[in-house]
Amino acid sequence: MPYVDGFVLPLKKKDVGAYRRTASLAGKVWIEHGALEYRECLGDDLHSEGVGSFIQGAKLKRGETVVFAWITYRSRAHRDKVNAKVMADPRMGKCAETMPKMDMTRMMYGGFKVIVAREAST
């Protein structure tokens, strides 16, 4: 089964364009170094009745939205190899320079073993 790194982070709405450009480069780097999939998603329908929400989890403030993202790998060992290459790639320095400022203490991150996987047939 694949392995997934996932994260949720708060983002100022005014910074969405800059974040998208930086994330696009980061995604290119991850895929070039072997990641199977790279997705970054912007919050759209975040209000849920009766359950916790990404709004609460990321402690969103006025003028912010949330990014929900994941990167898929063949295994945890594959993730570790890919991430080592990504972190050594000089383009990641450009990503760090162009990334909008965010409160990383409100970011949530983790590595996950996939326990169920289904895909629609084409």
mmCIF file of C-alpha atoms in Angstrom:
data_model
loop_
_atom_site.group_PDB
_atom_site.id
_atom_site.type_symbol
_atom_site.label_atom_id
_atom_site.label_comp_id
_atom_site.label_asym_id
_atom_site.label_seq_id
_atom_site.Cartn_x
_atom_site.Cartn_y
_atom_site.Cartn_z
ATOM 1 C CA MET A 1 0.000 0.000 0.000
ATOM 2 C CA PRO A 2 1.197 3.569 -0.640
ATOM 3 C CA TYR A 3 2.389 5.984 2.022
ATOM 4 C CA VAL A 4 1.075 9.555 2.321
ATOM 5 C CA ASP A 5 2.441 12.727 3.879
ATOM 6 C CA GLY A 6 -0.423 15.073 4.655
ATOM 7 C CA PHE A 7 -0.684 18.586 5.968
ATOM 8 C CA VAL A 8 -3.153 21.331 6.752
ATOM 9 C CA LEU A 9 -2.097 24.939 7.154
ATOM 10 C CA PRO A 10 -3.668 28.371 7.462
ATOM 11 C CA LEU A 11 -3.112 30.801 4.595
ATOM 12 C CA LYS A 12 -3.987 34.464 4.239
ATOM 13 C CA LYS A 13 -6.459 34.794 1.373
ATOM 14 C CA LYS A 14 -4.405 37.649 -0.079
ATOM 15 C CA ASP A 15 -1.442 35.246 -0.392
ATOM 16 C CA VAL A 16 -3.193 32.498 -2.384
ATOM 17 C CA GLY A 17 -1.584 33.479 -5.715
ATOM 18 C CA ALA A 18 1.954 33.591 -4.306
ATOM 19 C CA TYR A 19 1.375 30.335 -2.426
ATOM 20 C CA ARG A 20 0.050 28.635 -5.576
ATOM 21 C CA ARG A 21 3.140 29.646 -7.568
ATOM 22 C CA THR A 22 5.485 28.369 -4.861
ATOM 23 C CA ALA A 23 3.502 25.155 -4.353
ATOM 24 C CA SER A 24 3.531 24.550 -8.107
ATOM 25 C CA LEU A 25 7.336 24.615 -8.124
ATOM 26 C CA ALA A 26 7.506 22.439 -5.007
ATOM 27 C CA GLY A 27 5.167 19.916 -6.611
ATOM 28 C CA LYS A 28 7.353 19.784 -9.707
ATOM 29 C CA VAL A 29 10.408 19.093 -7.532
ATOM 30 C CA TRP A 30 8.658 16.328 -5.553
ATOM 31 C CA ILE A 31 7.405 14.591 -8.711
ATOM 32 C CA GLU A 32 10.815 14.845 -10.411
ATOM 33 C CA HIS A 33 12.395 13.161 -7.390
ATOM 34 C CA GLY A 34 9.933 10.270 -7.390
ATOM 35 C CA ALA A 35 6.735 11.192 -5.535
ATOM 36 C CA LEU A 36 3.731 9.464 -7.090
ATOM 37 C CA GLU A 37 1.249 12.281 -6.514
ATOM 38 C CA TYR A 38 1.352 15.854 -5.205
ATOM 39 C CA ARG A 39 -1.872 17.700 -4.360
ATOM 40 C CA GLU A 40 -2.506 21.067 -2.710
ATOM 41 C CA CYS A 41 -6.130 22.056 -2.194
ATOM 42 C CA LEU A 42 -7.651 25.360 -1.086
ATOM 43 C CA GLY A 43 -10.519 25.404 1.406
ATOM 44 C CA ASP A 44 -13.911 25.920 -0.227
ATOM 45 C CA ASP A 45 -16.673 24.324 1.887
ATOM 46 C CA LEU A 46 -15.286 24.422 5.411
ATOM 47 C CA HIS A 47 -18.374 24.823 7.594
ATOM 48 C CA SER A 48 -19.635 21.540 9.041
ATOM 49 C CA GLU A 49 -22.377 21.181 11.624
ATOM 50 C CA GLY A 50 -21.769 18.890 14.567
ATOM 51 C CA VAL A 51 -18.162 17.931 13.796
ATOM 52 C CA GLY A 52 -14.761 19.538 14.176
ATOM 53 C CA SER A 53 -13.616 21.496 11.171
ATOM 54 C CA PHE A 54 -10.422 22.562 9.474
ATOM 55 C CA ILE A 55 -11.353 26.086 10.573
ATOM 56 C CA GLN A 56 -11.030 25.006 14.199
ATOM 57 C CA GLY A 57 -8.014 22.760 13.651
ATOM 58 C CA ALA A 58 -5.988 25.458 11.899
ATOM 59 C CA LYS A 59 -7.372 28.168 14.224
ATOM 60 C CA LEU A 60 -8.257 30.311 11.224
ATOM 61 C CA LYS A 61 -8.362 34.054 11.690
ATOM 62 C CA ARG A 62 -10.308 36.652 9.719
ATOM 63 C CA GLY A 63 -8.981 36.854 6.156
ATOM 64 C CA GLU A 64 -7.533 33.327 6.163
ATOM 65 C CA THR A 65 -8.429 30.070 4.486
ATOM 66 C CA VAL A 66 -6.936 26.614 4.798
ATOM 67 C CA VAL A 67 -4.706 24.498 2.553
ATOM 68 C CA PHE A 68 -5.171 20.721 2.681
ATOM 69 C CA ALA A 69 -2.410 18.824 0.902
ATOM 70 C CA TRP A 70 -0.844 15.422 0.440
ATOM 71 C CA ILE A 71 2.052 13.736 -1.282
ATOM 72 C CA THR A 72 1.886 10.034 -2.140
ATOM 73 C CA TYR A 73 4.822 7.599 -2.184
ATOM 74 C CA ARG A 74 5.314 3.840 -2.721
ATOM 75 C CA SER A 75 6.279 3.314 0.945
ATOM 76 C CA ARG A 76 7.667 5.116 3.975
ATOM 77 C CA ALA A 77 11.207 4.177 2.894
ATOM 78 C CA HIS A 78 10.466 5.602 -0.567
ATOM 79 C CA ARG A 79 9.149 8.786 1.118
ATOM 80 C CA ASP A 80 12.371 9.146 3.088
ATOM 81 C CA LYS A 81 14.511 8.770 -0.062
ATOM 82 C CA VAL A 82 12.381 11.211 -2.081
ATOM 83 C CA ASN A 83 12.323 13.794 0.713
ATOM 84 C CA ALA A 84 16.112 13.605 1.126
ATOM 85 C CA LYS A 85 16.514 14.403 -2.588
ATOM 86 C CA VAL A 86 13.896 17.167 -2.421
ATOM 87 C CA MET A 87 15.550 18.857 0.551
ATOM 88 C CA ALA A 88 18.931 18.758 -1.262
ATOM 89 C CA ASP A 89 17.452 20.293 -4.435
ATOM 90 C CA PRO A 90 18.548 23.949 -4.800
ATOM 91 C CA ARG A 91 15.115 24.907 -6.148
ATOM 92 C CA MET A 92 13.702 24.373 -2.663
ATOM 93 C CA GLY A 93 15.675 27.438 -1.559
ATOM 94 C CA LYS A 94 13.670 29.471 -4.072
ATOM 95 C CA CYS A 95 10.494 27.968 -2.640
ATOM 96 C CA ALA A 96 11.524 29.062 0.843
ATOM 97 C CA GLU A 97 12.271 32.584 -0.416
ATOM 98 C CA THR A 98 8.954 33.013 -2.236
ATOM 99 C CA MET A 99 6.653 31.260 0.246
ATOM 100 C CA PRO A 100 4.267 33.723 1.929
ATOM 101 C CA LYS A 101 4.784 34.107 5.667
ATOM 102 C CA MET A 102 2.552 31.770 7.675
ATOM 103 C CA ASP A 103 2.092 30.836 11.311
ATOM 104 C CA MET A 104 3.646 27.373 11.183
ATOM 105 C CA THR A 105 2.582 26.671 14.775
ATOM 106 C CA ARG A 106 -0.928 26.231 13.347
ATOM 107 C CA MET A 107 0.209 23.800 10.647
ATOM 108 C CA MET A 108 -0.699 20.133 11.105
ATOM 109 C CA TYR A 109 1.465 17.448 9.474
ATOM 110 C CA GLY A 110 1.852 13.697 9.568
ATOM 111 C CA GLY A 111 2.877 10.595 7.658
ATOM 112 C CA PHE A 112 0.158 8.002 7.072
ATOM 113 C CA LYS A 113 -0.033 4.337 6.121
ATOM 114 C CA VAL A 114 -2.827 3.818 3.601
ATOM 115 C CA ILE A 115 -5.296 1.211 4.918
ATOM 116 C CA VAL A 116 -7.987 1.467 2.214
ATOM 117 C CA ALA A 117 -7.504 2.542 -1.397
ATOM 118 C CA ARG A 118 -10.203 2.679 -4.064
ATOM 119 C CA GLU A 119 -10.143 4.353 -7.464
ATOM 120 C CA ALA A 120 -12.794 4.765 -10.106
ATOM 121 C CA SER A 121 -12.148 2.729 -13.198
ATOM 122 C CA THR A 122 -11.677 4.705 -16.383
#
